[in-house]
Coordinates of N, CA and C in Angstrom, one line a residue:
X1 N 9.3 23.4 -5.5 CA 9.1 22.0 -6.3 C 10.2 21.3 -6.4
X2 N 10.3 19.8 -6.4 CA 11.4 19.7 -6.7 C 10.8 19.3 -7.8
X3 N 11.8 18.9 -9.0 CA 11.7 18.5 -10.4 C 11.9 16.9 -10.2
X4 N 10.9 16.9 -11.2 CA 11.5 14.7 -11.4 C 12.2 14.5 -12.1
X5 N 12.9 13.9 -12.3 CA 13.8 13.6 -13.4 C 14.2 12.2 -14.1
X6 N 14.4 11.5 -15.4 CA 14.7 10.6 -15.8 C 15.8 9.5 -14.7
X7 N 16.2 8.4 -14.9 CA 16.8 7.5 -14.9 C 18.2 8.2 -15.3
X8 N 18.5 8.3 -16.2 CA 19.2 9.1 -17.7 C 19.8 10.6 -16.9
X9 N 18.5 10.9 -17.0 CA 18.9 12.9 -16.7 C 19.8 12.7 -15.3
X10 N 19.2 11.7 -14.1 CA 19.9 11.7 -12.8 C 21.7 11.4 -12.9
X11 N 21.6 10.8 -14.0 CA 22.8 9.8 -14.0 C 23.7 10.9 -14.7
X12 N 23.1 11.5 -15.5 CA 23.8 13.1 -15.9 C 24.7 13.8 -14.9
X13 N 23.3 14.1 -14.3 CA 23.5 15.1 -12.9 C 24.8 14.5 -12.3
X14 N 24.4 13.4 -11.4 CA 25.8 12.7 -10.8 C 27.4 13.0 -11.7
X15 N 27.3 12.6 -12.7 CA 28.6 12.8 -13.5 C 28.8 13.9 -13.7
X16 N 27.8 15.3 -13.6 CA 28.0 16.5 -14.4 C 28.8 17.1 -12.6
X17 N 28.3 16.4 -11.3 CA 28.5 17.1 -10.2 C 29.8 16.4 -9.5
X18 N 30.8 15.1 -10.2 CA 31.4 14.3 -10.0 C 32.3 15.2 -10.6
X19 N 32.1 15.6 -11.9 CA 33.1 16.2 -12.8 C 33.4 17.2 -11.9
X20 N 32.8 18.1 -11.9 CA 33.2 19.5 -10.1 C 33.8 18.9 -9.7
X21 N 34.6 17.3 -8.8 CA 35.4 17.3 -8.1 C 34.0 17.4 -6.5
X22 N 33.4 16.9 -7.0 CA 32.5 16.4 -5.3 C 32.4 15.0 -5.7
X23 N 33.6 13.9 -5.2 CA 32.9 12.5 -5.3 C 32.1 11.8 -4.7
X24 N 32.0 11.0 -5.7 CA 30.3 10.2 -5.4 C 30.0 9.6 -4.4
X25 N 31.2 9.1 -3.2 CA 30.9 8.9 -2.1 C 30.3 9.9 -1.3
X26 N 30.3 11.7 -1.3 CA 29.9 12.6 -0.8 C 29.0 12.6 -1.4
X27 N 28.1 12.7 -3.0 CA 27.4 12.7 -2.8 C 26.0 11.2 -2.3
X28 N 26.6 10.3 -1.8 CA 26.0 9.1 -1.3 C 25.7 9.6 0.2
X29 N 26.7 10.2 0.6 CA 26.8 10.6 2.0 C 25.7 11.6 2.2
X30 N 25.2 12.8 0.9 CA 24.7 13.7 1.4 C 23.1 13.2 1.3
X31 N 22.5 12.3 0.4 CA 21.7 11.7 -0.1 C 20.9 10.8 1.0
X32 N 22.0 10.2 1.6 CA 21.5 9.2 2.8 C 21.1 10.1 3.9
X33 N 22.3 11.1 3.8 CA 21.1 12.1 5.4 C 20.4 12.7 5.0
X34 N 20.2 13.0 3.9 CA 18.9 14.0 3.4 C 17.7 12.9 3.8
X35 N 17.6 12.0 3.9 CA 16.7 10.6 3.6 C 16.7 10.3 5.1
X36 N 17.8 10.1 5.9 CA 17.8 10.4 7.1 C 17.2 11.2 7.9
X37 N 16.8 12.4 7.7 CA 16.3 13.8 8.2 C 14.5 13.3 8.1
X38 N 14.6 13.3 6.8 CA 13.5 12.6 6.3 C 12.7 11.8 7.6
X39 N 12.9 11.1 7.8 CA 12.6 9.7 8.8 C 11.9 10.4 9.8
X40 N 13.7 11.1 10.3 CA 13.6 11.1 11.5 C 12.6 12.4 12.3
X41 N 12.4 12.9 11.2 CA 11.7 14.1 11.5 C 10.0 13.8 11.0
X42 N 10.0 12.7 10.6 CA 8.3 12.1 10.5 C 7.9 11.1 11.1
X43 N 9.0 10.4 12.2 CA 9.1 10.3 13.3 C 9.5 10.2 14.7
X44 N 9.5 11.3 15.0 CA 10.3 11.7 16.0 C 10.1 11.2 17.6
X45 N 9.1 10.7 17.7 CA 8.7 10.3 19.1 C 8.5 8.4 19.1
X46 N 8.6 8.3 18.0 CA 8.3 6.5 17.5 C 9.2 6.0 16.3
X47 N 9.8 5.1 16.8 CA 11.4 4.9 15.9 C 10.6 3.8 15.0
X48 N 10.2 3.3 14.2 CA 9.2 2.3 13.5 C 10.9 1.0 12.9
X49 N 10.4 0.2 13.0 CA 11.1 -0.9 12.3 C 11.3 -0.5 11.1
X50 N 12.8 -0.1 10.5 CA 13.1 0.2 9.2 C 13.9 -1.2 8.0
X51 N 12.7 -1.4 6.7 CA 13.3 -2.4 6.1 C 14.1 -1.6 4.5
X52 N 15.2 -1.6 5.0 CA 16.6 -0.9 3.4 C 16.6 -1.8 2.6
X53 N 16.2 -1.8 1.5 CA 16.2 -2.7 0.7 C 17.3 -1.9 -0.9
X54 N 18.4 -3.1 -0.9 CA 19.7 -2.9 -1.7 C 19.9 -2.9 -2.6
X55 N 20.2 -2.8 -4.3 CA 20.8 -3.3 -5.1 C 22.3 -3.3 -4.8
X56 N 23.0 -3.9 -6.1 CA 24.3 -4.1 -6.3 C 25.4 -2.1 -6.8
X57 N 24.5 -0.8 -6.7 CA 24.5 0.3 -7.8 C 24.8 0.9 -6.5
X58 N 24.9 2.3 -7.2 CA 25.2 3.2 -6.5 C 23.8 3.7 -5.6
X59 N 22.2 3.4 -6.1 CA 21.5 3.9 -5.2 C 21.5 2.9 -4.4
X60 N 21.8 2.0 -4.3 CA 21.8 0.6 -2.9 C 23.0 1.4 -2.0
X61 N 24.7 1.9 -2.6 CA 25.3 2.7 -1.7 C 24.3 3.6 -1.3
X62 N 23.5 4.2 -2.0 CA 22.7 5.4 -0.9 C 22.2 4.7 0.9
X63 N 21.6 3.4 -0.2 CA 20.6 2.8 1.2 C 21.6 2.2 2.4
X64 N 22.6 2.0 1.6 CA 23.4 1.3 3.4 C 23.9 2.8 4.0
X65 N 24.1 3.8 3.2 CA 24.5 5.0 3.9 C 23.1 5.3 4.8
X66 N 21.9 5.2 4.8 CA 20.7 4.9 5.1 C 20.4 4.9 6.3
X67 N 20.7 2.5 6.2 CA 20.4 2.2 7.5 C 21.8 2.7 8.3
X68 N 22.9 2.9 7.7 CA 23.7 3.0 8.9 C 23.6 4.4 9.4
X69 N 22.9 5.1 9.2 CA 22.8 6.3 9.7 C 21.1 6.4 10.9
X70 N 20.7 5.6 9.8 CA 19.1 5.2 11.0 C 19.9 4.0 12.5
X71 N 20.5 3.0 11.8 CA 20.9 2.4 12.9 C 21.4 3.5 14.4
X72 N 22.5 4.4 14.0 CA 23.3 5.4 15.1 C 22.4 6.4 15.3
X73 N 20.8 6.8 14.7 CA 20.0 7.1 15.8 C 18.8 6.5 16.4
X74 N 19.2 5.2 16.8 CA 18.5 4.1 17.9 C 17.7 3.5 16.3
X75 N 17.7 3.9 15.1 CA 16.2 2.5 14.4 C 16.4 1.3 14.6
X76 N 15.4 0.3 14.6 CA 15.8 -1.0 14.2 C 16.0 -1.0 12.5
X77 N 16.7 -1.1 12.0 CA 17.3 -1.4 10.7 C 17.4 -3.1 10.3
X78 N 16.4 -3.4 9.3 CA 16.9 -5.0 8.3 C 17.5 -3.7 7.0
X79 N 18.4 -4.6 6.1 CA 19.1 -4.3 5.7 C 19.0 -5.7 4.7
X80 N 18.6 -5.8 3.5 CA 18.7 -7.0 2.6 C 19.6 -5.9 1.1
X81 N 20.1 -6.7 0.8 CA 20.7 -7.0 -0.5 C 20.5 -7.9 -1.1
X82 N 19.6 -6.7 -2.9 CA 19.3 -8.1 -3.8 C 20.3 -8.3 -4.4
X83 N 21.2 -9.2 -4.4 CA 22.3 -10.0 -4.6 C 23.3 -10.2 -4.0
X84 N 24.5 -10.3 -4.2 CA 25.4 -11.0 -2.9 C 26.7 -9.4 -3.0
X85 N 27.3 -9.2 -1.7 CA 28.2 -8.6 -1.4 C 29.5 -8.7 -2.1
X86 N 29.9 -9.5 -2.5 CA 31.3 -9.1 -3.3 C 30.5 -8.8 -4.7
X87 N 30.1 -8.3 -5.0 CA 29.2 -8.3 -6.9 C 28.6 -6.8 -6.4
X88 N 28.9 -5.9 -5.2 CA 28.7 -4.6 -5.1 C 30.2 -3.8 -5.0
X89 N 31.0 -2.9 -6.1 CA 31.8 -1.9 -6.3 C 32.1 -0.9 -6.4
X90 N 32.8 0.1 -6.3 CA 32.6 1.4 -6.9 C 32.5 2.1 -4.9
X91 N 31.9 3.0 -5.1 CA 31.5 3.8 -3.9 C 30.3 3.0 -3.4
X92 N 29.8 2.5 -4.6 CA 28.5 1.4 -3.4 C 28.8 0.6 -2.8
X93 N 30.4 0.1 -3.2 CA 31.3 -0.5 -2.1 C 31.6 -0.1 -0.8
X94 N 32.2 1.3 -1.2 CA 32.3 2.0 0.3 C 31.3 1.6 1.5
X95 N 30.0 2.2 0.4 CA 29.5 2.6 1.6 C 28.8 1.1 2.1
X96 N 28.9 -0.3 1.3 CA 28.8 -1.0 2.2 C 29.5 -1.5 3.0
X97 N 30.9 -1.2 2.5 CA 32.0 -1.4 4.0 C 32.0 -0.8 5.3
X98 N 31.1 0.7 5.2 CA 31.0 1.1 6.2 C 29.6 0.5 6.9
X99 N 28.7 0.2 6.1 CA 27.7 -0.2 6.9 C 28.0 -1.1 7.3
X100 N 28.2 -2.1 7.0 CA 29.2 -3.4 7.6 C 29.6 -3.2 9.2
X101 N 30.9 -2.0 8.9 CA 31.3 -1.6 9.7 C 30.7 -1.5 11.2
X102 N 29.8 -0.6 11.1 CA 29.1 -0.1 11.9 C 27.9 -1.5 12.6
X103 N 28.4 -2.4 12.5 CA 27.8 -3.7 12.8 C 26.4 -4.2 12.4
X104 N 26.2 -3.5 10.9 CA 24.7 -3.8 10.7 C 25.1 -4.9 9.5
X105 N 23.2 -5.9 10.0 CA 23.9 -6.9 9.6 C 23.0 -6.9 8.3
X106 N 23.5 -7.5 6.8 CA 23.1 -7.3 5.6 C 23.1 -8.4 4.9
X107 N 21.5 -8.8 4.8 CA 20.9 -10.3 4.0 C 21.0 -10.1 2.6
X108 N 21.9 -10.8 2.2 CA 21.5 -10.9 0.6 C 20.8 -12.1 0.1
X109 N 19.9 -11.2 -1.1 CA 18.7 -12.0 -1.4 C 19.2 -12.8 -2.6
X110 N 18.9 -13.7 -3.0 CA 18.3 -14.6 -4.1 C 17.3 -15.0 -4.2
X111 N 17.7 -15.9 -5.1 CA 15.6 -16.9 -6.0 C 15.4 -17.9 -4.3
X112 N 16.2 -18.5 -3.6 CA 16.3 -19.1 -2.3 C 15.4 -18.1 -1.1
X113 N 15.4 -17.2 -1.0 CA 15.0 -17.0 0.3 C 14.3 -15.3 0.2
X114 N 13.3 -14.9 -1.4 CA 12.8 -14.4 -1.2 C 11.6 -14.0 -0.4
X115 N 11.1 -15.2 -0.1 CA 9.9 -15.5 0.8 C 10.8 -14.7 2.5
X116 N 11.6 -14.8 2.6 CA 12.5 -13.6 4.2 C 11.8 -12.2 3.7
X117 N 12.0 -12.2 2.4 CA 12.2 -10.0 2.1 C 11.0 -10.3 2.1
X118 N 10.0 -11.2 1.7 CA 8.6 -10.6 1.7 C 7.8 -10.3 3.3
X119 N 8.3 -11.7 4.0 CA 7.8 -11.6 5.0 C 8.1 -9.9 6.3
X120 N 9.5 -9.7 6.1 CA 9.9 -8.9 6.5 C 9.0 -7.5 6.0
X121 N 8.7 -7.0 4.8 CA 8.0 -6.3 3.7 C 6.7 -5.9 4.5
X122 N 5.6 -7.5 4.4 CA 4.4 -7.5 5.3 C 4.4 -6.4 6.5
X123 N 5.9 -7.2 7.8 CA 5.7 -7.1 8.7 C 5.8 -4.9 9.2

């Protein structure tokens, strides 16, 4: 069984792992591959449309990796970023740039287009 941890406990584990010379971007890639593997295993025969919602931080970076890898695996992927691309920094920025390089469209979400995101989630 996988233990449940708080946000602060997870942050501390990430920091300890990075301090042991595992780059943060490598952690993101590993997390993204793990989620991709679960999705691909669950929907082997049918590739549903996937909506990935990302924030500007490292969890958003994980989401960009997931989107890129699922697109590569043949899934129809829509990515929504809560905020602006210019506000994404650090390792999350690196993941965002790799996602954009894969020709994945990323829609910035703000107060003006929340309805677009809501419609995608409903569909």
